[in-house]
XYZ file of N, CA and C in Angstrom:
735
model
N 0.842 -1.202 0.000
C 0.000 0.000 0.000
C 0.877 1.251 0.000
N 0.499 2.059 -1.176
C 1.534 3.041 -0.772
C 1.094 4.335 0.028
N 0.437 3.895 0.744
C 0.393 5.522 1.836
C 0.327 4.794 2.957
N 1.226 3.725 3.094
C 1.513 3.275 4.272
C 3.270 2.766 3.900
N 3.307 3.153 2.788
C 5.466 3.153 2.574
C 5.649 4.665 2.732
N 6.926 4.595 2.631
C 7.490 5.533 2.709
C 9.151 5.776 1.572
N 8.978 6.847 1.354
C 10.196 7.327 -0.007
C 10.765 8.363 0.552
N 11.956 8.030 1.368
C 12.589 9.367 1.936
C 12.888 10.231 0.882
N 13.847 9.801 -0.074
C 14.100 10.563 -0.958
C 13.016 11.614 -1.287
N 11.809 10.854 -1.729
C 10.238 11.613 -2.095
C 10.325 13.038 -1.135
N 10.227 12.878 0.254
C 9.805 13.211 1.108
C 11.077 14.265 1.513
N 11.935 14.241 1.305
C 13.055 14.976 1.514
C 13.192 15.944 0.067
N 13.105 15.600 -0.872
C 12.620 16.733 -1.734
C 11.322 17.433 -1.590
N 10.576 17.496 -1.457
C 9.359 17.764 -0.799
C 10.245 18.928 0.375
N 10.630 18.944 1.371
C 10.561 19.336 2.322
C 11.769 20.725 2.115
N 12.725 20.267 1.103
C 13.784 21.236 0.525
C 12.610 22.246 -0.245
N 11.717 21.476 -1.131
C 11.650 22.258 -2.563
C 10.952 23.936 -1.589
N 9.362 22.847 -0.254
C 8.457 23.737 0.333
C 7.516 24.613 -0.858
N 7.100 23.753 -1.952
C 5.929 24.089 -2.779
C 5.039 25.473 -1.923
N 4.842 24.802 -1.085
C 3.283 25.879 0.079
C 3.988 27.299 0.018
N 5.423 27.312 0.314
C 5.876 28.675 0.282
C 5.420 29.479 -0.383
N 5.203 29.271 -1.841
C 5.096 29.731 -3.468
C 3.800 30.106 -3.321
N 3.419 28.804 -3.084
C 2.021 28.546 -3.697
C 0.568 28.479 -2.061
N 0.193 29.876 -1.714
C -0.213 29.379 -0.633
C -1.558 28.652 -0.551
N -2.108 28.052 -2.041
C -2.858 27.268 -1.510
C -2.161 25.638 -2.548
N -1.137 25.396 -2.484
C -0.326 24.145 -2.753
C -1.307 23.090 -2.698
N -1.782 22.395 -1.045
C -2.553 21.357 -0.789
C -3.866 21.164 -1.173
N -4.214 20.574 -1.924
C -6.210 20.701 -2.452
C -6.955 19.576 -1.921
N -6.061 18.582 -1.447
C -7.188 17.422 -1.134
C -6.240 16.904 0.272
N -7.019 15.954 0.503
C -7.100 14.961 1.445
C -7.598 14.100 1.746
N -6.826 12.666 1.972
C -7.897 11.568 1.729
C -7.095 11.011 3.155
N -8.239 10.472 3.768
C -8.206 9.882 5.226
C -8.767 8.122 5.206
N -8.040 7.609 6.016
C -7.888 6.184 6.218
C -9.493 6.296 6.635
N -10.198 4.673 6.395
C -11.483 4.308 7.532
C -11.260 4.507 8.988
N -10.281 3.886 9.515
C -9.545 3.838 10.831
C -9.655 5.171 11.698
N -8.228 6.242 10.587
C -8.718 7.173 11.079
C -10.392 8.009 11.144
N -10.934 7.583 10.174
C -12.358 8.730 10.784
C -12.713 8.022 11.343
N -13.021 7.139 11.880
C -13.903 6.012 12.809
C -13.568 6.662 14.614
N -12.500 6.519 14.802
C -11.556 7.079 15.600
C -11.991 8.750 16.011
N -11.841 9.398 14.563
C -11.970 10.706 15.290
C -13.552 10.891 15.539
N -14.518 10.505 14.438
C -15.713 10.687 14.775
C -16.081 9.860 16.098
N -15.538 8.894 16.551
C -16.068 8.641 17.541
C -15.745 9.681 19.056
N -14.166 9.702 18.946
C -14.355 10.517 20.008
C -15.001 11.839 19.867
N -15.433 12.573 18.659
C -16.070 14.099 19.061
C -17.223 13.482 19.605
N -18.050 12.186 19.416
C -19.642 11.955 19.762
C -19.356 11.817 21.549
N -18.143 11.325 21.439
C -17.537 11.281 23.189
C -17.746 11.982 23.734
N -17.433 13.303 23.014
C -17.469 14.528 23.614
C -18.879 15.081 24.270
N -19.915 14.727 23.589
C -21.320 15.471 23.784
C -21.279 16.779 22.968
N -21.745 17.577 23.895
C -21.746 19.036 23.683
C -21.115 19.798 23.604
N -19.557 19.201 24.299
C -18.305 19.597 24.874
C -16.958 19.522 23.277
N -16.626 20.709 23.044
C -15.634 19.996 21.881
C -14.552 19.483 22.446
N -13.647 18.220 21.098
C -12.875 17.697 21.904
C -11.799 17.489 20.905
N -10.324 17.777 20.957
C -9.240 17.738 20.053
C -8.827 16.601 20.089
N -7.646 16.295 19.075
C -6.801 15.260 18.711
C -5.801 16.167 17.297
N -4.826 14.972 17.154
C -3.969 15.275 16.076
C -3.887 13.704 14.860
N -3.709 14.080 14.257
C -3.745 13.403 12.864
C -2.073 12.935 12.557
N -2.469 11.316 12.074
C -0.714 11.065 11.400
C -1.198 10.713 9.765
N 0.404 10.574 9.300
C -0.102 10.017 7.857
C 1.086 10.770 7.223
N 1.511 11.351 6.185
C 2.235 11.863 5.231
C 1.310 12.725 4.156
N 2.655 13.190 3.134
C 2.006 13.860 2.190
C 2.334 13.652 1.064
N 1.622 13.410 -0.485
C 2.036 12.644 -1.445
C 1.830 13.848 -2.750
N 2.826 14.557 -3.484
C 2.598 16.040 -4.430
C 1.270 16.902 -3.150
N 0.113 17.057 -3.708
C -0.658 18.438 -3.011
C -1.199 17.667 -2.251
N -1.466 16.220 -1.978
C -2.599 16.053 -0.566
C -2.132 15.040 0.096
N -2.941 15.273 1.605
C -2.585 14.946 2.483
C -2.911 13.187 2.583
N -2.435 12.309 3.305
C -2.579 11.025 3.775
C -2.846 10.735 4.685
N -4.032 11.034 5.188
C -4.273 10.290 6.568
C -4.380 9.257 7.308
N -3.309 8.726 7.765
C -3.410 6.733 8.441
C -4.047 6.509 9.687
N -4.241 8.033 10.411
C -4.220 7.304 11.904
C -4.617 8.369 12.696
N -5.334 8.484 13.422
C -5.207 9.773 14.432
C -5.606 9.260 16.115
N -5.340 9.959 16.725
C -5.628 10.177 18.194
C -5.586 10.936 19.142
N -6.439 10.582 20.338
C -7.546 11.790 21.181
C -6.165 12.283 21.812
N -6.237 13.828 22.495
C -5.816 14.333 23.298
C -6.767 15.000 24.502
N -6.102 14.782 25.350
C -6.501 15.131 26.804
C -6.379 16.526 26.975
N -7.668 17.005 26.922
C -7.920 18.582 26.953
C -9.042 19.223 27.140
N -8.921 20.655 27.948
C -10.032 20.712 28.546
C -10.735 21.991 27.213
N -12.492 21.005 27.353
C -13.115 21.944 26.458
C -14.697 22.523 26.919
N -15.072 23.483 26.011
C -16.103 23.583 26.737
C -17.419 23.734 25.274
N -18.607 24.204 25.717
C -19.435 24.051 24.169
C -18.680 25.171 22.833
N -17.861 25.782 23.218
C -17.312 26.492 21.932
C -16.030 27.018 21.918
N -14.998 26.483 22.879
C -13.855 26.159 22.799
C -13.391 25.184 23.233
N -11.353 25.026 23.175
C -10.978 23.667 23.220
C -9.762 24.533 23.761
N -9.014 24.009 25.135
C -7.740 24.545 24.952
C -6.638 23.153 25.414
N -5.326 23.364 24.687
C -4.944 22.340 25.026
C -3.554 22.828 26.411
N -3.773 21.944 27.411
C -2.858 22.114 28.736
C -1.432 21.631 28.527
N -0.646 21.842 29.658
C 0.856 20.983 29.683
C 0.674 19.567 29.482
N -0.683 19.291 29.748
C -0.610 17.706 30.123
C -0.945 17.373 28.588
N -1.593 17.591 27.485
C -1.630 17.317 26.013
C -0.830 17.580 25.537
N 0.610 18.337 26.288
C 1.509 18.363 25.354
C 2.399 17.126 25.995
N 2.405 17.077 26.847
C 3.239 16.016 27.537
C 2.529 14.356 26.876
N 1.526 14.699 26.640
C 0.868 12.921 26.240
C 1.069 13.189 24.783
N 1.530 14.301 23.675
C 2.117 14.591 22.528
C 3.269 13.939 22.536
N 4.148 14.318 23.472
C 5.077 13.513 23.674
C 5.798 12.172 24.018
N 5.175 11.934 24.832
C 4.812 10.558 25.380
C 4.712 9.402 23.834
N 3.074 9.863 23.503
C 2.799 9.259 22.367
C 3.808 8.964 20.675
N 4.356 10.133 20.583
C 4.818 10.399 19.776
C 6.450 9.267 20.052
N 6.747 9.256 20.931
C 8.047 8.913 21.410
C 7.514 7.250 21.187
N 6.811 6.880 21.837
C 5.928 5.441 21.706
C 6.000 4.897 20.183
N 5.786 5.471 19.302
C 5.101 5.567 18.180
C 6.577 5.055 17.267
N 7.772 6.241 17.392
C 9.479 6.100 16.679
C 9.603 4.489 17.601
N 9.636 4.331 19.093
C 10.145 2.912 19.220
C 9.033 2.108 18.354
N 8.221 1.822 18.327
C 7.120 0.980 17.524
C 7.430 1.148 16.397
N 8.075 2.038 15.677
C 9.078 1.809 14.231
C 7.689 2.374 13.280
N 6.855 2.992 14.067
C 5.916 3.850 13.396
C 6.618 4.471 12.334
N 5.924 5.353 10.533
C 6.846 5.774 9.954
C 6.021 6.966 9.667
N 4.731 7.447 10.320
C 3.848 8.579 10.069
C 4.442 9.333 10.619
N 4.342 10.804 10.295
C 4.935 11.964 11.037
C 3.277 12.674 11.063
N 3.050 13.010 12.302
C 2.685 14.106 12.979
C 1.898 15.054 11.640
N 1.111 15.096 11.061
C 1.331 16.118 10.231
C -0.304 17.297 10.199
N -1.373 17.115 11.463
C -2.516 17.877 11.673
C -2.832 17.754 12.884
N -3.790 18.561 13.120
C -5.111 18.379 13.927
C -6.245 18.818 14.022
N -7.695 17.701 14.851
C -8.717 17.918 14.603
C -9.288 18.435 15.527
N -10.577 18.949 15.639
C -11.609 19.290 16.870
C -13.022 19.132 16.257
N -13.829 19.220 17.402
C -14.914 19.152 17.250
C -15.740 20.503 17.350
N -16.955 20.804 15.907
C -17.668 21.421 16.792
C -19.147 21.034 16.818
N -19.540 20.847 18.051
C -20.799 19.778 17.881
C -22.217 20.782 17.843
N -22.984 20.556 16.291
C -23.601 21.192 15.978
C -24.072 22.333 15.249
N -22.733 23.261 15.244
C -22.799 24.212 14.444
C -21.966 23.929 13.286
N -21.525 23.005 12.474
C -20.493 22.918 11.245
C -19.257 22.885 11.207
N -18.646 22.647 10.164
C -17.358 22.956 9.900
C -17.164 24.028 9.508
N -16.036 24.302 10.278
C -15.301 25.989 9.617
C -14.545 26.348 10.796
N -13.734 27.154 10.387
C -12.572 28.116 11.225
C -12.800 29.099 12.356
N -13.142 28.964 13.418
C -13.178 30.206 14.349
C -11.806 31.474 14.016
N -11.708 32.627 14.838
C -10.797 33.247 14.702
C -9.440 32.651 15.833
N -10.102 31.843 16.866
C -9.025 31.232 17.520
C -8.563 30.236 16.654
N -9.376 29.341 15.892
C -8.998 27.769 15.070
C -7.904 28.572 13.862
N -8.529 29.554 13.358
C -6.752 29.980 12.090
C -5.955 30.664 12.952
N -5.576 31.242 14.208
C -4.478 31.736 14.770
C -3.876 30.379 14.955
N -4.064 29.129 15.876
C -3.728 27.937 15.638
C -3.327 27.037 14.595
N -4.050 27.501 13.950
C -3.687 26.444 12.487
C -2.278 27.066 11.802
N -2.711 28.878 12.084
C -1.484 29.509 11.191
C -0.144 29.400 11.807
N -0.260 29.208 13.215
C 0.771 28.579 13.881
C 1.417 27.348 13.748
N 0.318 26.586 13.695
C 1.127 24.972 13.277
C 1.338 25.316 11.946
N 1.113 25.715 11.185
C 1.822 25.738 9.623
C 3.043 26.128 9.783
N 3.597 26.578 10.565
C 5.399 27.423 10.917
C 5.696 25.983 10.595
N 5.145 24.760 10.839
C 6.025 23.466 11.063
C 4.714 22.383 9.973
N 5.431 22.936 8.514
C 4.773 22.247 7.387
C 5.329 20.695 7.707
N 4.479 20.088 6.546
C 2.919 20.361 5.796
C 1.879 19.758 7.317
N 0.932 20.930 7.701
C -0.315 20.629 8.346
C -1.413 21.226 8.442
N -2.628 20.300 8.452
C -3.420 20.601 8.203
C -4.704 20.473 9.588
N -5.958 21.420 9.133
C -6.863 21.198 10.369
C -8.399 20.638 9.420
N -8.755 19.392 10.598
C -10.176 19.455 10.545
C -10.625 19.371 11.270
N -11.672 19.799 11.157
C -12.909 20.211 11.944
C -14.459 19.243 11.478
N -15.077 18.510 12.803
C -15.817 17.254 12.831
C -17.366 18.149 13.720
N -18.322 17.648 13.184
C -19.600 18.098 13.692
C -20.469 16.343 14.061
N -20.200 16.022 15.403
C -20.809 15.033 15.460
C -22.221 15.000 15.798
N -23.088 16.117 16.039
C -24.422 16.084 15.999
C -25.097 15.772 14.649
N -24.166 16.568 13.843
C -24.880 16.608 12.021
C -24.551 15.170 11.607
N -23.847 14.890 12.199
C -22.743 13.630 11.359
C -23.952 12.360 12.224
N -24.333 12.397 13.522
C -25.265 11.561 13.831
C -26.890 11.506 13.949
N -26.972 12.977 13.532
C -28.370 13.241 12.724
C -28.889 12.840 11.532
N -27.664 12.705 10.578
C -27.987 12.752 9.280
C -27.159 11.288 8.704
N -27.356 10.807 9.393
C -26.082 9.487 9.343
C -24.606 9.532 8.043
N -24.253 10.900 8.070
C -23.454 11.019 6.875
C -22.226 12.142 7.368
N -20.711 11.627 7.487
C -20.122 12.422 8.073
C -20.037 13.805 7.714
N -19.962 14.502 8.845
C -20.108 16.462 8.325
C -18.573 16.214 9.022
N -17.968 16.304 8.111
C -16.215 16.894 8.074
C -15.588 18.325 7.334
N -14.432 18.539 7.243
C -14.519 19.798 6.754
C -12.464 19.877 7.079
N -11.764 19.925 5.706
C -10.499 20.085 6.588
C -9.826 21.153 5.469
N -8.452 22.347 6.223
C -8.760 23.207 5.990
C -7.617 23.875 6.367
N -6.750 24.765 5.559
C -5.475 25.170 5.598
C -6.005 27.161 5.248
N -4.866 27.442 6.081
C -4.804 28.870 6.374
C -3.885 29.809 5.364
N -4.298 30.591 5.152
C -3.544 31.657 4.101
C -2.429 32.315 5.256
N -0.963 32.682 4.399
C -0.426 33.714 5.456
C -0.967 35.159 5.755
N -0.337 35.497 6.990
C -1.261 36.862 7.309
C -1.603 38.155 6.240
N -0.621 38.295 5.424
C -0.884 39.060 4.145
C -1.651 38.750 3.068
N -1.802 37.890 2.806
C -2.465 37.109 1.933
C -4.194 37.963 1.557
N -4.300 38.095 0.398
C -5.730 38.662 -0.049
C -6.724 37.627 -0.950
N -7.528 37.320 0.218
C -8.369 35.955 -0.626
C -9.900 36.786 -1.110
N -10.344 36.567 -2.387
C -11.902 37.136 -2.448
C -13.088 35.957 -2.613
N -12.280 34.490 -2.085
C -13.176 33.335 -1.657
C -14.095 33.539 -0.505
N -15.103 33.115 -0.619
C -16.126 33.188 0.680
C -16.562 31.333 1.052
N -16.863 31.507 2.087
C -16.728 29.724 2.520
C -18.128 30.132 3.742
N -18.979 31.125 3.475
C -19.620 31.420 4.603
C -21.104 30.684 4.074
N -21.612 29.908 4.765
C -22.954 29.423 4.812
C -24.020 29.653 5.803
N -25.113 30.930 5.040
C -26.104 31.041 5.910
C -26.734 30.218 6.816
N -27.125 29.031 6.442
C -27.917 27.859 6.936
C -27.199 26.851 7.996
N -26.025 28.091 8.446
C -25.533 27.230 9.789
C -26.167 27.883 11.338
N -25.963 26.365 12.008
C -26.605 27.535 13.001
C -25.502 27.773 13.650
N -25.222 28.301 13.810
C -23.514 29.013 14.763
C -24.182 29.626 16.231
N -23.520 29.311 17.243
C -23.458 30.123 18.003
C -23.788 31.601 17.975
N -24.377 32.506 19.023
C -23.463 34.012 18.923
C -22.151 34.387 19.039
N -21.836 33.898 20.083
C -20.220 33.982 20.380
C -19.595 33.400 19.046
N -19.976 33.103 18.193
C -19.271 32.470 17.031
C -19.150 32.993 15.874
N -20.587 33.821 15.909
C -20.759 34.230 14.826
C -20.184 35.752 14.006
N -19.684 36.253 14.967
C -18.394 37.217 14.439
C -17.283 37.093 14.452
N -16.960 35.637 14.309
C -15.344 34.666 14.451
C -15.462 34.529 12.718
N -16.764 33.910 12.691
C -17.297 33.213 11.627
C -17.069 34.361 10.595
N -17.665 35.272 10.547
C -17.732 36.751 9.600
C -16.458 37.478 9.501
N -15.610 37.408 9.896
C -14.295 37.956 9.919
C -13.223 37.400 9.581
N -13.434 36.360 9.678
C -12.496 35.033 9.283
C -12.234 34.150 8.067
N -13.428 34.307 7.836
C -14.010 33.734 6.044
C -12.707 33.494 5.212
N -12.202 35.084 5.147
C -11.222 34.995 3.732
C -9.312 34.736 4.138
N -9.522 33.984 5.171
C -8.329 33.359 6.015
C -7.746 32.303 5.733
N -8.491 31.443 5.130
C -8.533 29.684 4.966
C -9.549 29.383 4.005
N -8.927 27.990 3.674
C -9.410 27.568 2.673
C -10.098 25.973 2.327
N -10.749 25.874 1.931
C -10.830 23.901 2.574
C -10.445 23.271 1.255
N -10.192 21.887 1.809
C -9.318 21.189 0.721
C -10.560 20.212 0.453
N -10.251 19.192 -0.481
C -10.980 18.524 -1.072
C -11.034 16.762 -0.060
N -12.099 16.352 0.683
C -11.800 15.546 1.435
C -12.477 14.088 0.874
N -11.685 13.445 0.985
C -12.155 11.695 0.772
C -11.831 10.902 1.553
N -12.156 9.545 1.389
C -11.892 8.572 2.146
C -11.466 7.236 1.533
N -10.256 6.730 2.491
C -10.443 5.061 1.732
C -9.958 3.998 2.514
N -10.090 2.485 2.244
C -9.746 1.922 3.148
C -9.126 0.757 2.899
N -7.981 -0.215 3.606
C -7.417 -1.189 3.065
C -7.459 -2.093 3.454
N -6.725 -3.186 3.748
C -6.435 -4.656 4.433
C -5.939 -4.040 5.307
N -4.985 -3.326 5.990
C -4.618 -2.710 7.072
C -5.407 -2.222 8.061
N -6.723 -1.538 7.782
C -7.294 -1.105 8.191
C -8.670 -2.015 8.803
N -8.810 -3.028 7.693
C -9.489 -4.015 7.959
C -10.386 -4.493 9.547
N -8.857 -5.468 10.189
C -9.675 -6.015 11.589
C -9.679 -5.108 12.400
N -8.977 -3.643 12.552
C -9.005 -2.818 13.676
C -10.562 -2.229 13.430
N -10.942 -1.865 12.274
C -12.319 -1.286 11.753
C -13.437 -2.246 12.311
N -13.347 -3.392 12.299
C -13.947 -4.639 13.140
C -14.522 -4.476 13.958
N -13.208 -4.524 14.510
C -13.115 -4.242 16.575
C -13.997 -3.423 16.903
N -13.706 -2.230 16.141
C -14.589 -0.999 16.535
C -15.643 -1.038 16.679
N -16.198 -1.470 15.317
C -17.569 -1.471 14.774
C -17.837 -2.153 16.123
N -18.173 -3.547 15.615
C -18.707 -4.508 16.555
C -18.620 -4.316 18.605
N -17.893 -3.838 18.376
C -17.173 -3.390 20.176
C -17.897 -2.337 20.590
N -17.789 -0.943 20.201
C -18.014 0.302 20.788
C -19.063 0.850 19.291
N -18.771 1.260 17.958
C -19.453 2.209 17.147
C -20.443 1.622 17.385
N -21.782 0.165 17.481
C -23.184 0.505 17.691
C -23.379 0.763 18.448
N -22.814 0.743 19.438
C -23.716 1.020 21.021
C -22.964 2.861 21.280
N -22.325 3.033 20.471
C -22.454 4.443 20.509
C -23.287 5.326 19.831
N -23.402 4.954 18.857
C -24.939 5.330 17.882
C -26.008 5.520 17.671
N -26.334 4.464 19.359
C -27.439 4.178 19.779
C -28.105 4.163 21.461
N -27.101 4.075 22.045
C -27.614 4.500 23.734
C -27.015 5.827 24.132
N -25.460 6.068 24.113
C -24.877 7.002 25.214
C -23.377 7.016 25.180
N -22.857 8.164 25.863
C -22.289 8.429 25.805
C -20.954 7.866 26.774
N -21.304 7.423 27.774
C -20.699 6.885 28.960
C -19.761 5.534 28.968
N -20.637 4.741 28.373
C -19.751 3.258 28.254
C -18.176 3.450 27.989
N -17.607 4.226 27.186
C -15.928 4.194 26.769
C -15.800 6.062 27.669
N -15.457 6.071 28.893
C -15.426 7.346 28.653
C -13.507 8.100 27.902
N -13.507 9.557 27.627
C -12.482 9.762 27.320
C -10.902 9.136 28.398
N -10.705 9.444 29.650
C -9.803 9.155 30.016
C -9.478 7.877 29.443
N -10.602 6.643 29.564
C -10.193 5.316 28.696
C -9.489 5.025 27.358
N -10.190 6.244 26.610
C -9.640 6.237 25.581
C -8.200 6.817 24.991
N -7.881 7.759 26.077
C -6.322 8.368 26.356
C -5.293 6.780 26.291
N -5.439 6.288 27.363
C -5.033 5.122 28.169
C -4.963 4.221 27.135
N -5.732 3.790 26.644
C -5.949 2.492 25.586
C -5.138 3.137 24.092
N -5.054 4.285 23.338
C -4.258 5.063 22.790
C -2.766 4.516 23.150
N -2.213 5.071 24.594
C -1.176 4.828 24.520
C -0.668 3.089 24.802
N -1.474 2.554 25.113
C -1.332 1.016 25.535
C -1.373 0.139 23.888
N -2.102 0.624 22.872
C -2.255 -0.015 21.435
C -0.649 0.590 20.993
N -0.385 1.992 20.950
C 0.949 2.150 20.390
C 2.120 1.602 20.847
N 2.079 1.436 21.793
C 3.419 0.797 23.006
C 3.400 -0.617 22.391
């Protein structure tokens, strides 16, 4: 499978040439493992009402991204923010360190949050963040709505790279028919011509296979369908670092 090899060479030109420099909207798509969305959509439904972060692994192949894998971080949120503590950076670490002995070969390369109910899209805190992690290319943000996504049985995803601060975009990405917050909704209006969303897909392999299983059969129906409680997050921190180890 090739978005589970790796071509240093590939990847080391890539990182000299820095296309994104040039070109600030370089990346157009993104295609994400089953695994990973299973994973992230489950923990935003974890969340409730409450949004809830993680970061994304995988590589990058010419303009889009590869997503293999992602997982939760421990952080405190509330219905319309997310902030992350010493202790998510320390289980960044932790994890990450876990991951090089396990001869893992994904690098680090996003992260996601939730916002439950009002859509995908960029707050004015989510592109100060994002434009920050871009200092340390190629990364990207998405953003997961697990109310829409379990209302409508069809994932509401949304992922999404930031212009630099000079940058003059006359794209609009604003959709009346959300319901946004107040507190949101002049994040929402000001922010618009900041970022940009990429083109998102999905796919899935033999790799991905029996872990997709597990899930299903284990935890995704009975999350779908009773509550929220049975796996809570700390478990899922814990079991994170106990599968990578």
């Amino acid at each position: 499978e090739q978005f589970y090899s790796c071509d240093q060479d590939e990847i080391d030109k890539l990182f000299n040439e820095q296309p994104w420099k040039s070109n600030p909207k370089y990346f157009r798509k993104i295609k994400i493992s089953s695994l990973a969305l299973i994973k992230m959509v489950y923990h935003a439904k974890t969340g409730g009402i409450y949004e809830v972060m993680g970061l994304v692994q995988g590589k990058v192949l010419g303009d889009t991204f590869l997503i293999t894998d992602a997982f939760a971080l421990p952080v405190e949120g509330t219905e319309t923010r997310v902030n992350a503590s010493q202790d998510a950076v320390e289980y960044i670490g932790k994890y990450s360190e876990l991951s090089d002995q396990a001869g893992r070969i994904e690098m680090t390369c996003g992260w996601y949050h939730s916002h439950p109910g009002y859509g995908c899209w960029l707050s004015g805190i989510d592109v100060t963040t994002q434009r920050l992690n871009q200092q340390q290319e190629p990364w990207v943000a998405l953003v997961i709505d697990p109310t829409r996504t379990m209302t409508t049985g069809k994932v509401e995803i949304g992922a999404f790279r930031t212009f630099p601060a000079n940058y003059q975009s006359q794209e609009s990405k604003g959709d009346p028919d959300q319901l946004i917050p107040l507190e949101k909704i002049e994040d929402f209006g000001a922010q618009w011509d900041q970022y940009y969303s990429l083109e998102v897909s999905f796919y899935k392999n033999k790799f991905d296979e029996e872990m997709i299983d597990v899930l299903w059969n284990k935890y995704w129906i009975s999350t779908v369908t009773v509550s929220y409680t049975h796996l809570t997050l700390p478990t899922i921190y814990s079991v994170q670092i106990s599968v990578v180890a």
